[in-house]
Short mmCIF file of C-alpha atoms in Angstrom, two decimals:
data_model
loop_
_atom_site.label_atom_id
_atom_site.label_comp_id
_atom_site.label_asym_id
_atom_site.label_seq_id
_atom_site.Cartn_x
_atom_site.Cartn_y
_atom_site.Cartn_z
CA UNK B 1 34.75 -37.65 4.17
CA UNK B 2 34.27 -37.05 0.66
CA UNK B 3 31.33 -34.82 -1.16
CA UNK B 4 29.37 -36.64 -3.19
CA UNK B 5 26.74 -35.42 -5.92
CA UNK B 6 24.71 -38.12 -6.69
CA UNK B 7 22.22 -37.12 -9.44
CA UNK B 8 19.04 -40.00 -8.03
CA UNK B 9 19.28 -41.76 -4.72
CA UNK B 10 22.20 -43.65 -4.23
CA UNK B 11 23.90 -45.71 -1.06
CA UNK B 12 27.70 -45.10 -0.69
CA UNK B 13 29.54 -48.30 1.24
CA UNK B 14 32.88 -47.58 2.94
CA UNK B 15 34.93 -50.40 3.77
CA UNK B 16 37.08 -49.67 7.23
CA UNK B 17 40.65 -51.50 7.71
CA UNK B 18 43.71 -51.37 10.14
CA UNK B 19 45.73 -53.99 10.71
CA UNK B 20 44.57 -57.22 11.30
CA UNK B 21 40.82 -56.40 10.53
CA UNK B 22 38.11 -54.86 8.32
CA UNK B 23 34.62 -53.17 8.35
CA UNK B 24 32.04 -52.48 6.36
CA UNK B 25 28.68 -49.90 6.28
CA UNK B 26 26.53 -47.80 4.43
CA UNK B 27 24.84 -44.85 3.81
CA UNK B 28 22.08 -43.69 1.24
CA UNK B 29 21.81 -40.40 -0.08
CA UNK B 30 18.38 -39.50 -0.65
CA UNK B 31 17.94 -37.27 -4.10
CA UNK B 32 14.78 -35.19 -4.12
CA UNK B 33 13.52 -34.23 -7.30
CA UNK B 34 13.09 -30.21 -7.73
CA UNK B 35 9.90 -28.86 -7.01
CA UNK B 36 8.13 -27.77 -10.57
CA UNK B 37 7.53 -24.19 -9.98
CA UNK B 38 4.53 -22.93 -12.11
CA UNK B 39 4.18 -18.80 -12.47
CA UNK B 40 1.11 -19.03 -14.97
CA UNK B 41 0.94 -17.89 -17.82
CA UNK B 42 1.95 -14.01 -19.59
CA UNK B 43 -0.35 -11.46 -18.91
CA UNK B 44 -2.00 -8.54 -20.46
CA UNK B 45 -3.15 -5.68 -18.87
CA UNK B 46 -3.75 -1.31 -19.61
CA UNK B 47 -1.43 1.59 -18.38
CA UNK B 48 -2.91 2.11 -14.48
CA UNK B 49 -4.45 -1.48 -14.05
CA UNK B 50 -2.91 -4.20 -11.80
CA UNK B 51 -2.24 -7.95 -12.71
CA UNK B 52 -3.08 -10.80 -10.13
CA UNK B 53 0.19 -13.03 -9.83
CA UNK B 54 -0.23 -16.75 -8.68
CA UNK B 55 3.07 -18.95 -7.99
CA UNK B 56 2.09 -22.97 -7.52
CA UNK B 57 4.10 -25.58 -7.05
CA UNK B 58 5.94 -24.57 -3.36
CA UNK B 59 5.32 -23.55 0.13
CA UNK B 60 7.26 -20.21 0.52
CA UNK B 61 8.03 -18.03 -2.12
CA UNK B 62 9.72 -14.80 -3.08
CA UNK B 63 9.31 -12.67 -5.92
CA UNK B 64 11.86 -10.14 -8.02
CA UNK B 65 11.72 -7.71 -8.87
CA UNK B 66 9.54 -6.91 -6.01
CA UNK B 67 9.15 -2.61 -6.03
CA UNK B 68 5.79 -2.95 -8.07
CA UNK B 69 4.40 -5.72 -5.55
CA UNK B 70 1.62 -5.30 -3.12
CA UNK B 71 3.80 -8.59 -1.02
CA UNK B 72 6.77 -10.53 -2.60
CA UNK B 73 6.31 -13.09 -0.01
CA UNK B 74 3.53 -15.22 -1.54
CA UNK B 75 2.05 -16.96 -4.07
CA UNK B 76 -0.22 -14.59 -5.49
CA UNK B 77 0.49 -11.06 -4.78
CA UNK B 78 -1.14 -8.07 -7.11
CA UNK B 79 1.31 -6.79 -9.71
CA UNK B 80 0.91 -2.85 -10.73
CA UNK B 81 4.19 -2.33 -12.96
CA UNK B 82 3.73 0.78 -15.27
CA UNK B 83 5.89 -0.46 -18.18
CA UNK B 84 5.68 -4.42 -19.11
CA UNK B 85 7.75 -6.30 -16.74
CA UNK B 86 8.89 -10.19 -16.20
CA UNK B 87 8.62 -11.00 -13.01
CA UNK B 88 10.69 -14.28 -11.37
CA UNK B 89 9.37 -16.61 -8.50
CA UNK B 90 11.93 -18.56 -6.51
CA UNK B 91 10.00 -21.35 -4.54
CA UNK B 92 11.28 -24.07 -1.89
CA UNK B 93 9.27 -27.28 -1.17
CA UNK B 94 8.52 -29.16 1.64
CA UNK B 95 12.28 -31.18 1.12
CA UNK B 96 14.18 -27.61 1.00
CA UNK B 97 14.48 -28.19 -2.07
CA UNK B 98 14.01 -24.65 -4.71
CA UNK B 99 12.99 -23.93 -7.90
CA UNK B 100 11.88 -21.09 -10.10
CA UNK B 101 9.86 -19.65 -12.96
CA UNK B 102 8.71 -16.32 -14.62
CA UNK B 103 5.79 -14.52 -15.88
CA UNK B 104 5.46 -11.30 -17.78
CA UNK B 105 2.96 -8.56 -17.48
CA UNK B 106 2.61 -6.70 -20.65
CA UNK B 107 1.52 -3.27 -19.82
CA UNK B 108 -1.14 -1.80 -23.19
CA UNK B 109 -1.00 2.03 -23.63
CA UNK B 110 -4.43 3.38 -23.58
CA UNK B 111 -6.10 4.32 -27.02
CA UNK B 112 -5.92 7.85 -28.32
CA UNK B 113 -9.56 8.95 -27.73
CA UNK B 114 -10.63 11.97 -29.36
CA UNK B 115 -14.26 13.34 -29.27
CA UNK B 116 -13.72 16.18 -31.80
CA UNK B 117 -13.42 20.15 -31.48
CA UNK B 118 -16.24 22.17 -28.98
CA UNK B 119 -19.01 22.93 -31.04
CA UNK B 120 -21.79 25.89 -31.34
CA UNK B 121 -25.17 25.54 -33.00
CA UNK B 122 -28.62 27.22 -32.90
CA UNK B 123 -31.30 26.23 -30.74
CA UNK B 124 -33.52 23.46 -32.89
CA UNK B 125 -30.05 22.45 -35.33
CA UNK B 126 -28.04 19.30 -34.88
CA UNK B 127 -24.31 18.72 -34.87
CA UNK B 128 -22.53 15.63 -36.42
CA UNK B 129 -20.17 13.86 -33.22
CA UNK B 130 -17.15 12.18 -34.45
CA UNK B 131 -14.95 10.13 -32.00
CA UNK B 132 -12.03 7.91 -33.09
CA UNK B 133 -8.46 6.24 -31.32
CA UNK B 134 -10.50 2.64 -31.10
CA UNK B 135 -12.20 0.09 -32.03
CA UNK B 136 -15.87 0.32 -30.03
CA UNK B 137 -17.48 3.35 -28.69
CA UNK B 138 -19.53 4.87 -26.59
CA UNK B 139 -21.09 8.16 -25.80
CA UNK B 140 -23.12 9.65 -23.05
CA UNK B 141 -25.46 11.11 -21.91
CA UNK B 142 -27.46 9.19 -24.35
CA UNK B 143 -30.86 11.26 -24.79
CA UNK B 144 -30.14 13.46 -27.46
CA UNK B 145 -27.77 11.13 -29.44
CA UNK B 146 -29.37 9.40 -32.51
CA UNK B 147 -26.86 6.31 -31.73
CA UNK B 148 -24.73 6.01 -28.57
CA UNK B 149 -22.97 3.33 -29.32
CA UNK B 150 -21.39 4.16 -32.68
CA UNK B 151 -18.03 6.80 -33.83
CA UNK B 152 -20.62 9.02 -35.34
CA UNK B 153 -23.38 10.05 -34.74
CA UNK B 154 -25.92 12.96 -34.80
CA UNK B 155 -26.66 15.31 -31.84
CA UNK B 156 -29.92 17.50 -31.17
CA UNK B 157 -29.24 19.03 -27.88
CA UNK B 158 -31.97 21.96 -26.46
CA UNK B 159 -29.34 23.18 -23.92
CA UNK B 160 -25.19 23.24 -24.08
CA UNK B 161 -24.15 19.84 -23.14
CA UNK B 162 -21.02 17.75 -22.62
CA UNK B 163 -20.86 14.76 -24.38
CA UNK B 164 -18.27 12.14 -23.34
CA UNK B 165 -16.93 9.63 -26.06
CA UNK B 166 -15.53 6.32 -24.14
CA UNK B 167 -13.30 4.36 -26.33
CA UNK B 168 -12.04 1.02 -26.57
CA UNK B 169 -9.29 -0.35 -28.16
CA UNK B 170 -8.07 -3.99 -29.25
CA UNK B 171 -6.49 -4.86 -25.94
CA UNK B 172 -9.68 -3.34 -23.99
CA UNK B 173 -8.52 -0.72 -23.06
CA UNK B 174 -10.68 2.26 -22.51
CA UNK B 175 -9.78 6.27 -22.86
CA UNK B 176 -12.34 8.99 -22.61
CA UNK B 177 -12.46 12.19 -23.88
CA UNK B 178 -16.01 14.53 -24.23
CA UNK B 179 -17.08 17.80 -26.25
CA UNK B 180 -18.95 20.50 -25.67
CA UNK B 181 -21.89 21.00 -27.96
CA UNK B 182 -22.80 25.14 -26.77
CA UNK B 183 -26.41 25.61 -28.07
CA UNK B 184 -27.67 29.31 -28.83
CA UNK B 185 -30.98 30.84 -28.11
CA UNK B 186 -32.53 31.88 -31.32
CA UNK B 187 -32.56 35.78 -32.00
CA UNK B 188 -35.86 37.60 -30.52
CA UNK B 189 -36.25 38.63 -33.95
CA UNK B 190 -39.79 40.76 -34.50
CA UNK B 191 -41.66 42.95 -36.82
CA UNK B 192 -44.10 45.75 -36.37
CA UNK B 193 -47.78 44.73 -36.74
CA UNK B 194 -49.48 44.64 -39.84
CA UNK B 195 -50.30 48.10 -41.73
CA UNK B 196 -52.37 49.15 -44.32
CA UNK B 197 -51.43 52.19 -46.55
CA UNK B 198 -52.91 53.55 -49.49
CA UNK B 199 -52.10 52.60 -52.85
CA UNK B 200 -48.93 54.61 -54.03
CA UNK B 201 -48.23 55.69 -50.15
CA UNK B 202 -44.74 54.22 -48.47
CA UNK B 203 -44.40 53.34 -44.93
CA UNK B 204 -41.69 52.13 -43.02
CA UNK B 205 -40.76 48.76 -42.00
CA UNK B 206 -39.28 48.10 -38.80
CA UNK B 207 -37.80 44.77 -37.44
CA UNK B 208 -35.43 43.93 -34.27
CA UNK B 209 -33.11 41.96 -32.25
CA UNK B 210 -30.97 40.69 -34.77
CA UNK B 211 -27.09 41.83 -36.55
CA UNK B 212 -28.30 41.66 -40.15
CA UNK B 213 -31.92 41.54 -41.83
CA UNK B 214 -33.07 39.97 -45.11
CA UNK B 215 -36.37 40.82 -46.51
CA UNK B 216 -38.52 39.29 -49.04
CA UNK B 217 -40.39 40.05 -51.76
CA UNK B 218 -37.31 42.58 -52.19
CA UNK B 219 -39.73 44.74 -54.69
CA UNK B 220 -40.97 48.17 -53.71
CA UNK B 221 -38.19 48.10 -50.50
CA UNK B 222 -35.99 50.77 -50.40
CA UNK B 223 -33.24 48.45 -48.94
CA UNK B 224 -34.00 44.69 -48.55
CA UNK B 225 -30.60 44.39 -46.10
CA UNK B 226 -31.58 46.91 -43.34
CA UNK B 227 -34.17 46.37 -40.02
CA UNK B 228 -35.97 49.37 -41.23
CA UNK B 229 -37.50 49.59 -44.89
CA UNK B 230 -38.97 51.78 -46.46
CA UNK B 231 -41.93 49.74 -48.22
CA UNK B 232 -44.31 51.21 -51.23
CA UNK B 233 -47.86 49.97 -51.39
CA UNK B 234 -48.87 48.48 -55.13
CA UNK B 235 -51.28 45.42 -53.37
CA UNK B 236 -51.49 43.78 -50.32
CA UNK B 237 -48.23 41.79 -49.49
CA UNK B 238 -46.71 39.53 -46.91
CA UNK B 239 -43.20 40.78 -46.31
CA UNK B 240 -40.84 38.29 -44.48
CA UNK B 241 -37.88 39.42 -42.65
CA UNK B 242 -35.14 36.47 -41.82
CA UNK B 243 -33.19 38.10 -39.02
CA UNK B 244 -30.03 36.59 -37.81
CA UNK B 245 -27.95 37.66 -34.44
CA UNK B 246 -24.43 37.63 -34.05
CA UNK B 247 -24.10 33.71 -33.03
CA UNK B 248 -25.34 33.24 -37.10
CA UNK B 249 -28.73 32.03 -35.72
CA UNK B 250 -32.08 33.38 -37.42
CA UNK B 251 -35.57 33.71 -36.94
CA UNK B 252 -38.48 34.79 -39.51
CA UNK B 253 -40.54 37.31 -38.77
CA UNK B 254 -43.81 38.26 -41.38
CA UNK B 255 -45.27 41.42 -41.80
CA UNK B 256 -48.64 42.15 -43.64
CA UNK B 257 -49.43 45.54 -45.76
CA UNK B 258 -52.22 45.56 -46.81
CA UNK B 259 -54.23 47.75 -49.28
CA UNK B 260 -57.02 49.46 -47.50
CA UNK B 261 -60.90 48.58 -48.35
#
């Protein structure tokens, strides 16, 4: 009874004696080639995604390592490994006969998206967006973007809005991050109604709702800096107060004096 390890089919004779006679038979030893065991090829996928897995080649499989496996039982279970991982199929054939191959899943960080610093602007002004970490963008909501579909572009918002920068890098995979563009009413800046003074007479000027005041023409003022001039008349003039609040937004404001008929 000897073991035999025949590498292709082969028939073994034995020849039988005692004393006076002799036998022979045979027996062939079928060799069945191994099953070729295909695990496709190397996959890519991003951090959080999962990677279909299909084994061919067998008819029952099992799969190592097996902890990031929806089923490590058949040919194609889904793969959701969270660093890149090589996994190994061991297949048997119809003949019992087993084989094996492996596959890796390379897992792609996601890209660095940054939309840029919250920003504050006046009611009616437009803010530059900036996004970078990838290689195509995206931004939303789109209808007060001059391009949504570039890293920069220009933003007119009438009301504070959040706008989200999607990014994509060279293994597509996508990141978000947003901004918040805060838009501020413009001050209720105002000036008294138009007066008229005698030549040589002064009258006081009087504007509100703003931090700081700038008038213009800044002749015959008292103080062009203050919401409350003291104005002498020489000729009928348009003075124009530029008042801004404490969010640095302004408003004009025009005041007439005129010289009286």
């Amino acid at each position: 009874n000897p073991n035999v390890f025949p590498s292709a089919t082969t028939t073994f004779y034995v020849i039988t004696t005692n004393d006076t006679c002799s036998g022979l038979d045979s027996v062939t030893v079928n060799v069945n080639a191994a099953p070729i065991i295909e695990a496709g090829n190397d996959i890519q996928i991003c951090i959080g995604d999962s990677a279909q897995l299909l084994a061919i080649g067998g008819i029952s499989y099992f799969w190592t390592p097996s902890v990031t496996l929806t089923d490590d039982t058949i040919a194609n279970p889904m793969a959701f490994p969270t660093d890149t991982a090589e996994y190994i199929v061991n297949a048997t054939d119809i003949n019992g006969c087993a084989s094996s191959d492996t596959v890796s899943v390379i897992v792609n960080p996601l890209p660095s998206a940054f939309a840029g610093s919250d920003v504050t602007i006046c009611f009616g002004d437009t803010t530059i967006l900036t996004a970078t970490g990838g290689l195509s963008y995206s931004w939303s909501p789109i209808d007060s973007l001059s391009n949504s579909l570039n890293d920069i572009t220009q933003a007119f918002p009438i009301i504070t809005t959040e706008y989200i920068a999607t990014v994509i890098d060279t293994n597509g995979c996508v990141q978000s991050d947003s901004i918040v563009v805060t838009v501020n009413e413009l001050p209720n800046g105002d000036a008294i109604e138009d007066l008229a003074i005698c030549i040589g007479d002064s009258t006081q000027l009087n504007a509100t709702g703003g931090d700081t005041y700038v008038w213009t023409p800044i002749t015959d003022l008292s103080n062009p800096n203050i919401a409350d001039p003291w104005a002498t008349s020489i000729a009928t003039t348009n003075y124009v107060v530029l008042v801004t609040d404490i969010n640095g937004c302004t408003i004009m404001s025009t005041i007439v004096l005129n010289e009286p008929a």
